[in-house]
Amino acid sequence: GKPISGKELGDIYHCVMERLDFSAKSAEEELERICREGFITEQEKSAVRASEIQTFLDSALCRRARESGKITREFKVLTTVNITGEENPENEDLSFIQGIADMFFEEEDGIVLADYKTNRNVTEEKLANEYKGQLAVYKKALEEMLGERVKECVLYSFSLGKEVEV
């Protein structure tokens, strides 16, 4: 088959993460299962670095999500943002924004929102700067839709193997 693009790779990782058992011990076995169940092809599976999924499974973020027991994945968010940036409600230009929150989980004192990033050759700063706007919008949307506080927004970077607070 033809080589897999960066965007396609991102889609494959998201597909895996949507179906990953957060209490699994082995990323290799999980990738096998997700492939066997027909969600990804053999070629797509070989494009995923099992070590990166394993690092996620072993991460504090995954442990917290697992312990919360209340994980929601691929959640459609809808909200309005004021694109003029003016504080005058009379002529606010409101734009509807919709997107998909990759994953959030609920802890006693609020919600933790996580977004998965597969960008290669990035720094924490670059990721945080690039995506903090998007996460702020998702945070606002979740708070409106769920009526609960989003206490933390994190990016999980597969290439860095860690979470990045935004």
mmCIF file with all atom_site columns, C-alpha atoms in Angstrom:
data_model
loop_
_atom_site.group_PDB
_atom_site.id
_atom_site.type_symbol
_atom_site.label_atom_id
_atom_site.label_alt_id
_atom_site.label_comp_id
_atom_site.label_asym_id
_atom_site.label_entity_id
_atom_site.label_seq_id
_atom_site.pdbx_PDB_ins_code
_atom_site.Cartn_x
_atom_site.Cartn_y
_atom_site.Cartn_z
_atom_site.occupancy
_atom_site.B_iso_or_equiv
_atom_site.pdbx_formal_charge
_atom_site.auth_seq_id
_atom_site.auth_comp_id
_atom_site.auth_asym_id
_atom_site.auth_atom_id
_atom_site.pdbx_PDB_model_num
ATOM 1   C CA . GLY A 1 1   ? 0.000   0.000  0.000  1.00 0.00 ? 1   GLY A CA 1
ATOM 2   C CA . LYS A 1 2   ? 0.975   3.650  -0.238 1.00 0.00 ? 2   LYS A CA 1
ATOM 3   C CA . PRO A 1 3   ? 2.791   5.302  2.666  1.00 0.00 ? 3   PRO A CA 1
ATOM 4   C CA . ILE A 1 4   ? 0.670   6.628  5.503  1.00 0.00 ? 4   ILE A CA 1
ATOM 5   C CA . SER A 1 5   ? 0.451   10.411 5.886  1.00 0.00 ? 5   SER A CA 1
ATOM 6   C CA . GLY A 1 6   ? 0.736   12.303 9.161  1.00 0.00 ? 6   GLY A CA 1
ATOM 7   C CA . LYS A 1 7   ? -2.991  12.981 9.220  1.00 0.00 ? 7   LYS A CA 1
ATOM 8   C CA . GLU A 1 8   ? -3.809  9.328  8.526  1.00 0.00 ? 8   GLU A CA 1
ATOM 9   C CA . LEU A 1 9   ? -1.432  8.283  11.280 1.00 0.00 ? 9   LEU A CA 1
ATOM 10  C CA . GLY A 1 10  ? -3.251  10.613 13.682 1.00 0.00 ? 10  GLY A CA 1
ATOM 11  C CA . ASP A 1 11  ? -6.567  9.034  12.693 1.00 0.00 ? 11  ASP A CA 1
ATOM 12  C CA . ILE A 1 12  ? -5.181  5.525  13.273 1.00 0.00 ? 12  ILE A CA 1
ATOM 13  C CA . TYR A 1 13  ? -3.920  6.447  16.752 1.00 0.00 ? 13  TYR A CA 1
ATOM 14  C CA . HIS A 1 14  ? -7.279  8.002  17.602 1.00 0.00 ? 14  HIS A CA 1
ATOM 15  C CA . CYS A 1 15  ? -9.046  4.873  16.412 1.00 0.00 ? 15  CYS A CA 1
ATOM 16  C CA . VAL A 1 16  ? -6.790  2.762  18.645 1.00 0.00 ? 16  VAL A CA 1
ATOM 17  C CA . MET A 1 17  ? -7.243  5.076  21.640 1.00 0.00 ? 17  MET A CA 1
ATOM 18  C CA . GLU A 1 18  ? -11.010 5.022  21.269 1.00 0.00 ? 18  GLU A CA 1
ATOM 19  C CA . ARG A 1 19  ? -10.941 1.251  21.716 1.00 0.00 ? 19  ARG A CA 1
ATOM 20  C CA . LEU A 1 20  ? -7.951  0.734  23.990 1.00 0.00 ? 20  LEU A CA 1
ATOM 21  C CA . ASP A 1 21  ? -8.635  -1.042 27.267 1.00 0.00 ? 21  ASP A CA 1
ATOM 22  C CA . PHE A 1 22  ? -7.064  1.339  29.795 1.00 0.00 ? 22  PHE A CA 1
ATOM 23  C CA . SER A 1 23  ? -6.512  -1.521 32.216 1.00 0.00 ? 23  SER A CA 1
ATOM 24  C CA . ALA A 1 24  ? -4.636  -3.641 29.670 1.00 0.00 ? 24  ALA A CA 1
ATOM 25  C CA . LYS A 1 25  ? -1.092  -4.656 30.536 1.00 0.00 ? 25  LYS A CA 1
ATOM 26  C CA . SER A 1 26  ? 0.221   -5.131 27.004 1.00 0.00 ? 26  SER A CA 1
ATOM 27  C CA . ALA A 1 27  ? -0.062  -2.623 24.172 1.00 0.00 ? 27  ALA A CA 1
ATOM 28  C CA . GLU A 1 28  ? 1.053   -5.304 21.696 1.00 0.00 ? 28  GLU A CA 1
ATOM 29  C CA . GLU A 1 29  ? -1.883  -7.535 22.667 1.00 0.00 ? 29  GLU A CA 1
ATOM 30  C CA . GLU A 1 30  ? -4.319  -4.630 22.545 1.00 0.00 ? 30  GLU A CA 1
ATOM 31  C CA . LEU A 1 31  ? -3.155  -3.682 19.039 1.00 0.00 ? 31  LEU A CA 1
ATOM 32  C CA . GLU A 1 32  ? -3.567  -7.319 17.987 1.00 0.00 ? 32  GLU A CA 1
ATOM 33  C CA . ARG A 1 33  ? -7.105  -7.379 19.372 1.00 0.00 ? 33  ARG A CA 1
ATOM 34  C CA . ILE A 1 34  ? -8.137  -4.052 17.808 1.00 0.00 ? 34  ILE A CA 1
ATOM 35  C CA . CYS A 1 35  ? -6.798  -5.286 14.471 1.00 0.00 ? 35  CYS A CA 1
ATOM 36  C CA . ARG A 1 36  ? -8.468  -8.706 14.828 1.00 0.00 ? 36  ARG A CA 1
ATOM 37  C CA . GLU A 1 37  ? -11.789 -6.993 15.565 1.00 0.00 ? 37  GLU A CA 1
ATOM 38  C CA . GLY A 1 38  ? -11.451 -5.148 12.262 1.00 0.00 ? 38  GLY A CA 1
ATOM 39  C CA . PHE A 1 39  ? -11.017 -1.566 13.476 1.00 0.00 ? 39  PHE A CA 1
ATOM 40  C CA . ILE A 1 40  ? -7.551  -1.208 11.935 1.00 0.00 ? 40  ILE A CA 1
ATOM 41  C CA . THR A 1 41  ? -5.815  -3.098 9.131  1.00 0.00 ? 41  THR A CA 1
ATOM 42  C CA . GLU A 1 42  ? -2.507  -4.959 9.446  1.00 0.00 ? 42  GLU A CA 1
ATOM 43  C CA . GLN A 1 43  ? -0.804  -2.123 7.547  1.00 0.00 ? 43  GLN A CA 1
ATOM 44  C CA . GLU A 1 44  ? -2.302  0.464  9.911  1.00 0.00 ? 44  GLU A CA 1
ATOM 45  C CA . LYS A 1 45  ? -1.298  -1.606 12.914 1.00 0.00 ? 45  LYS A CA 1
ATOM 46  C CA . SER A 1 46  ? 2.298   -1.727 11.719 1.00 0.00 ? 46  SER A CA 1
ATOM 47  C CA . ALA A 1 47  ? 2.302   2.095  11.505 1.00 0.00 ? 47  ALA A CA 1
ATOM 48  C CA . VAL A 1 48  ? 1.495   2.375  15.221 1.00 0.00 ? 48  VAL A CA 1
ATOM 49  C CA . ARG A 1 49  ? 4.443   2.245  17.592 1.00 0.00 ? 49  ARG A CA 1
ATOM 50  C CA . ALA A 1 50  ? 3.374   -0.224 20.258 1.00 0.00 ? 50  ALA A CA 1
ATOM 51  C CA . SER A 1 51  ? 5.980   1.296  22.584 1.00 0.00 ? 51  SER A CA 1
ATOM 52  C CA . GLU A 1 52  ? 4.151   4.636  22.438 1.00 0.00 ? 52  GLU A CA 1
ATOM 53  C CA . ILE A 1 53  ? 0.837   3.016  23.351 1.00 0.00 ? 53  ILE A CA 1
ATOM 54  C CA . GLN A 1 54  ? 2.618   1.096  26.121 1.00 0.00 ? 54  GLN A CA 1
ATOM 55  C CA . THR A 1 55  ? 4.022   4.351  27.524 1.00 0.00 ? 55  THR A CA 1
ATOM 56  C CA . PHE A 1 56  ? 0.467   5.700  27.649 1.00 0.00 ? 56  PHE A CA 1
ATOM 57  C CA . LEU A 1 57  ? -0.814  2.548  29.405 1.00 0.00 ? 57  LEU A CA 1
ATOM 58  C CA . ASP A 1 58  ? 1.934   2.975  31.999 1.00 0.00 ? 58  ASP A CA 1
ATOM 59  C CA . SER A 1 59  ? 1.310   6.710  32.437 1.00 0.00 ? 59  SER A CA 1
ATOM 60  C CA . ALA A 1 60  ? -0.170  8.557  35.408 1.00 0.00 ? 60  ALA A CA 1
ATOM 61  C CA . LEU A 1 61  ? -2.859  9.952  33.096 1.00 0.00 ? 61  LEU A CA 1
ATOM 62  C CA . CYS A 1 62  ? -4.034  6.465  32.138 1.00 0.00 ? 62  CYS A CA 1
ATOM 63  C CA . ARG A 1 63  ? -3.916  5.347  35.772 1.00 0.00 ? 63  ARG A CA 1
ATOM 64  C CA . ARG A 1 64  ? -6.027  8.323  36.875 1.00 0.00 ? 64  ARG A CA 1
ATOM 65  C CA . ALA A 1 65  ? -8.567  7.721  34.111 1.00 0.00 ? 65  ALA A CA 1
ATOM 66  C CA . ARG A 1 66  ? -8.765  4.034  35.056 1.00 0.00 ? 66  ARG A CA 1
ATOM 67  C CA . GLU A 1 67  ? -9.177  4.811  38.755 1.00 0.00 ? 67  GLU A CA 1
ATOM 68  C CA . SER A 1 68  ? -11.875 7.394  38.105 1.00 0.00 ? 68  SER A CA 1
ATOM 69  C CA . GLY A 1 69  ? -13.958 4.686  36.466 1.00 0.00 ? 69  GLY A CA 1
ATOM 70  C CA . LYS A 1 70  ? -15.826 7.398  34.560 1.00 0.00 ? 70  LYS A CA 1
ATOM 71  C CA . ILE A 1 71  ? -14.172 7.719  31.183 1.00 0.00 ? 71  ILE A CA 1
ATOM 72  C CA . THR A 1 72  ? -15.885 9.250  28.158 1.00 0.00 ? 72  THR A CA 1
ATOM 73  C CA . ARG A 1 73  ? -14.291 9.022  24.725 1.00 0.00 ? 73  ARG A CA 1
ATOM 74  C CA . GLU A 1 74  ? -14.949 10.712 21.378 1.00 0.00 ? 74  GLU A CA 1
ATOM 75  C CA . PHE A 1 75  ? -17.480 13.159 22.823 1.00 0.00 ? 75  PHE A CA 1
ATOM 76  C CA . LYS A 1 76  ? -19.055 15.596 20.383 1.00 0.00 ? 76  LYS A CA 1
ATOM 77  C CA . VAL A 1 77  ? -18.811 19.159 21.655 1.00 0.00 ? 77  VAL A CA 1
ATOM 78  C CA . LEU A 1 78  ? -20.716 22.183 20.458 1.00 0.00 ? 78  LEU A CA 1
ATOM 79  C CA . THR A 1 79  ? -20.395 25.744 21.661 1.00 0.00 ? 79  THR A CA 1
ATOM 80  C CA . THR A 1 80  ? -20.307 29.321 20.475 1.00 0.00 ? 80  THR A CA 1
ATOM 81  C CA . VAL A 1 81  ? -17.294 31.577 20.500 1.00 0.00 ? 81  VAL A CA 1
ATOM 82  C CA . ASN A 1 82  ? -17.183 35.293 20.039 1.00 0.00 ? 82  ASN A CA 1
ATOM 83  C CA . ILE A 1 83  ? -14.955 35.785 17.014 1.00 0.00 ? 83  ILE A CA 1
ATOM 84  C CA . THR A 1 84  ? -14.908 39.600 17.100 1.00 0.00 ? 84  THR A CA 1
ATOM 85  C CA . GLY A 1 85  ? -13.343 39.583 20.542 1.00 0.00 ? 85  GLY A CA 1
ATOM 86  C CA . GLU A 1 86  ? -15.476 42.608 21.427 1.00 0.00 ? 86  GLU A CA 1
ATOM 87  C CA . GLU A 1 87  ? -17.236 42.651 24.750 1.00 0.00 ? 87  GLU A CA 1
ATOM 88  C CA . ASN A 1 88  ? -20.273 44.399 23.320 1.00 0.00 ? 88  ASN A CA 1
ATOM 89  C CA . PRO A 1 89  ? -23.129 41.886 23.388 1.00 0.00 ? 89  PRO A CA 1
ATOM 90  C CA . GLU A 1 90  ? -25.152 43.942 20.885 1.00 0.00 ? 90  GLU A CA 1
ATOM 91  C CA . ASN A 1 91  ? -22.935 43.172 17.922 1.00 0.00 ? 91  ASN A CA 1
ATOM 92  C CA . GLU A 1 92  ? -21.131 40.070 19.026 1.00 0.00 ? 92  GLU A CA 1
ATOM 93  C CA . ASP A 1 93  ? -20.305 37.868 16.112 1.00 0.00 ? 93  ASP A CA 1
ATOM 94  C CA . LEU A 1 94  ? -20.886 34.407 17.492 1.00 0.00 ? 94  LEU A CA 1
ATOM 95  C CA . SER A 1 95  ? -19.575 31.458 15.624 1.00 0.00 ? 95  SER A CA 1
ATOM 96  C CA . PHE A 1 96  ? -20.624 27.863 16.264 1.00 0.00 ? 96  PHE A CA 1
ATOM 97  C CA . ILE A 1 97  ? -17.751 25.561 16.878 1.00 0.00 ? 97  ILE A CA 1
ATOM 98  C CA . GLN A 1 98  ? -18.038 21.841 16.967 1.00 0.00 ? 98  GLN A CA 1
ATOM 99  C CA . GLY A 1 99  ? -15.410 19.268 17.532 1.00 0.00 ? 99  GLY A CA 1
ATOM 100 C CA . ILE A 1 100 ? -14.713 15.994 19.218 1.00 0.00 ? 100 ILE A CA 1
ATOM 101 C CA . ALA A 1 101 ? -13.127 15.738 22.633 1.00 0.00 ? 101 ALA A CA 1
ATOM 102 C CA . ASP A 1 102 ? -10.833 12.708 22.546 1.00 0.00 ? 102 ASP A CA 1
ATOM 103 C CA . MET A 1 103 ? -11.266 11.707 26.160 1.00 0.00 ? 103 MET A CA 1
ATOM 104 C CA . PHE A 1 104 ? -12.253 13.071 29.527 1.00 0.00 ? 104 PHE A CA 1
ATOM 105 C CA . PHE A 1 105 ? -12.730 11.515 32.915 1.00 0.00 ? 105 PHE A CA 1
ATOM 106 C CA . GLU A 1 106 ? -14.379 12.604 36.111 1.00 0.00 ? 106 GLU A CA 1
ATOM 107 C CA . GLU A 1 107 ? -12.643 12.856 39.466 1.00 0.00 ? 107 GLU A CA 1
ATOM 108 C CA . GLU A 1 108 ? -14.192 13.963 42.761 1.00 0.00 ? 108 GLU A CA 1
ATOM 109 C CA . ASP A 1 109 ? -13.378 17.631 42.250 1.00 0.00 ? 109 ASP A CA 1
ATOM 110 C CA . GLY A 1 110 ? -13.900 17.994 38.526 1.00 0.00 ? 110 GLY A CA 1
ATOM 111 C CA . ILE A 1 111 ? -13.223 16.818 35.022 1.00 0.00 ? 111 ILE A CA 1
ATOM 112 C CA . VAL A 1 112 ? -9.876  16.176 33.364 1.00 0.00 ? 112 VAL A CA 1
ATOM 113 C CA . LEU A 1 113 ? -9.929  16.754 29.608 1.00 0.00 ? 113 LEU A CA 1
ATOM 114 C CA . ALA A 1 114 ? -7.278  15.057 27.480 1.00 0.00 ? 114 ALA A CA 1
ATOM 115 C CA . ASP A 1 115 ? -6.453  15.455 23.814 1.00 0.00 ? 115 ASP A CA 1
ATOM 116 C CA . TYR A 1 116 ? -4.153  13.042 21.984 1.00 0.00 ? 116 TYR A CA 1
ATOM 117 C CA . LYS A 1 117 ? -1.440  14.392 19.719 1.00 0.00 ? 117 LYS A CA 1
ATOM 118 C CA . THR A 1 118 ? 0.662   12.357 17.306 1.00 0.00 ? 118 THR A CA 1
ATOM 119 C CA . ASN A 1 119 ? 2.752   15.270 15.969 1.00 0.00 ? 119 ASN A CA 1
ATOM 120 C CA . ARG A 1 120 ? 6.406   14.292 15.532 1.00 0.00 ? 120 ARG A CA 1
ATOM 121 C CA . ASN A 1 121 ? 9.391   16.567 16.142 1.00 0.00 ? 121 ASN A CA 1
ATOM 122 C CA . VAL A 1 122 ? 7.587   18.835 18.583 1.00 0.00 ? 122 VAL A CA 1
ATOM 123 C CA . THR A 1 123 ? 8.430   20.406 21.887 1.00 0.00 ? 123 THR A CA 1
ATOM 124 C CA . GLU A 1 124 ? 6.065   20.745 24.835 1.00 0.00 ? 124 GLU A CA 1
ATOM 125 C CA . GLU A 1 125 ? 5.986   24.512 24.325 1.00 0.00 ? 125 GLU A CA 1
ATOM 126 C CA . LYS A 1 126 ? 5.115   24.221 20.665 1.00 0.00 ? 126 LYS A CA 1
ATOM 127 C CA . LEU A 1 127 ? 2.298   21.762 21.345 1.00 0.00 ? 127 LEU A CA 1
ATOM 128 C CA . ALA A 1 128 ? 0.883   23.811 24.208 1.00 0.00 ? 128 ALA A CA 1
ATOM 129 C CA . ASN A 1 129 ? 0.923   27.009 22.149 1.00 0.00 ? 129 ASN A CA 1
ATOM 130 C CA . GLU A 1 130 ? -0.619  25.361 19.130 1.00 0.00 ? 130 GLU A CA 1
ATOM 131 C CA . TYR A 1 131 ? -3.506  23.676 20.921 1.00 0.00 ? 131 TYR A CA 1
ATOM 132 C CA . LYS A 1 132 ? -4.327  25.741 23.993 1.00 0.00 ? 132 LYS A CA 1
ATOM 133 C CA . GLY A 1 133 ? -7.019  27.642 22.079 1.00 0.00 ? 133 GLY A CA 1
ATOM 134 C CA . GLN A 1 134 ? -8.718  24.450 20.966 1.00 0.00 ? 134 GLN A CA 1
ATOM 135 C CA . LEU A 1 135 ? -8.676  23.016 24.479 1.00 0.00 ? 135 LEU A CA 1
ATOM 136 C CA . ALA A 1 136 ? -10.065 26.247 25.940 1.00 0.00 ? 136 ALA A CA 1
ATOM 137 C CA . VAL A 1 137 ? -13.019 25.969 23.553 1.00 0.00 ? 137 VAL A CA 1
ATOM 138 C CA . TYR A 1 138 ? -13.552 22.284 24.440 1.00 0.00 ? 138 TYR A CA 1
ATOM 139 C CA . LYS A 1 139 ? -13.334 23.139 28.139 1.00 0.00 ? 139 LYS A CA 1
ATOM 140 C CA . LYS A 1 140 ? -16.016 25.826 27.755 1.00 0.00 ? 140 LYS A CA 1
ATOM 141 C CA . ALA A 1 141 ? -18.204 23.441 25.750 1.00 0.00 ? 141 ALA A CA 1
ATOM 142 C CA . LEU A 1 142 ? -17.893 20.611 28.273 1.00 0.00 ? 142 LEU A CA 1
ATOM 143 C CA . GLU A 1 143 ? -18.675 22.889 31.199 1.00 0.00 ? 143 GLU A CA 1
ATOM 144 C CA . GLU A 1 144 ? -21.781 24.183 29.423 1.00 0.00 ? 144 GLU A CA 1
ATOM 145 C CA . MET A 1 145 ? -22.938 20.745 28.330 1.00 0.00 ? 145 MET A CA 1
ATOM 146 C CA . LEU A 1 146 ? -22.208 18.813 31.525 1.00 0.00 ? 146 LEU A CA 1
ATOM 147 C CA . GLY A 1 147 ? -22.653 21.545 34.102 1.00 0.00 ? 147 GLY A CA 1
ATOM 148 C CA . GLU A 1 148 ? -19.433 20.505 35.791 1.00 0.00 ? 148 GLU A CA 1
ATOM 149 C CA . ARG A 1 149 ? -16.053 22.116 36.222 1.00 0.00 ? 149 ARG A CA 1
ATOM 150 C CA . VAL A 1 150 ? -13.179 21.108 33.964 1.00 0.00 ? 150 VAL A CA 1
ATOM 151 C CA . LYS A 1 151 ? -10.262 21.383 36.384 1.00 0.00 ? 151 LYS A CA 1
ATOM 152 C CA . GLU A 1 152 ? -7.452  20.278 34.086 1.00 0.00 ? 152 GLU A CA 1
ATOM 153 C CA . CYS A 1 153 ? -6.710  20.251 30.367 1.00 0.00 ? 153 CYS A CA 1
ATOM 154 C CA . VAL A 1 154 ? -3.860  18.130 29.100 1.00 0.00 ? 154 VAL A CA 1
ATOM 155 C CA . LEU A 1 155 ? -2.393  17.157 25.779 1.00 0.00 ? 155 LEU A CA 1
ATOM 156 C CA . TYR A 1 156 ? -0.990  13.661 25.637 1.00 0.00 ? 156 TYR A CA 1
ATOM 157 C CA . SER A 1 157 ? 1.882   13.566 23.180 1.00 0.00 ? 157 SER A CA 1
ATOM 158 C CA . PHE A 1 158 ? 2.757   10.119 21.836 1.00 0.00 ? 158 PHE A CA 1
ATOM 159 C CA . SER A 1 159 ? 6.070   11.201 20.365 1.00 0.00 ? 159 SER A CA 1
ATOM 160 C CA . LEU A 1 160 ? 7.151   12.859 23.634 1.00 0.00 ? 160 LEU A CA 1
ATOM 161 C CA . GLY A 1 161 ? 5.649   10.023 25.664 1.00 0.00 ? 161 GLY A CA 1
ATOM 162 C CA . LYS A 1 162 ? 4.133   12.374 28.199 1.00 0.00 ? 162 LYS A CA 1
ATOM 163 C CA . GLU A 1 163 ? 1.304   14.690 29.047 1.00 0.00 ? 163 GLU A CA 1
ATOM 164 C CA . VAL A 1 164 ? 1.627   18.415 28.511 1.00 0.00 ? 164 VAL A CA 1
ATOM 165 C CA . GLU A 1 165 ? -0.451  20.728 30.710 1.00 0.00 ? 165 GLU A CA 1
ATOM 166 C CA . VAL A 1 166 ? -2.116  23.614 28.930 1.00 0.00 ? 166 VAL A CA 1
#
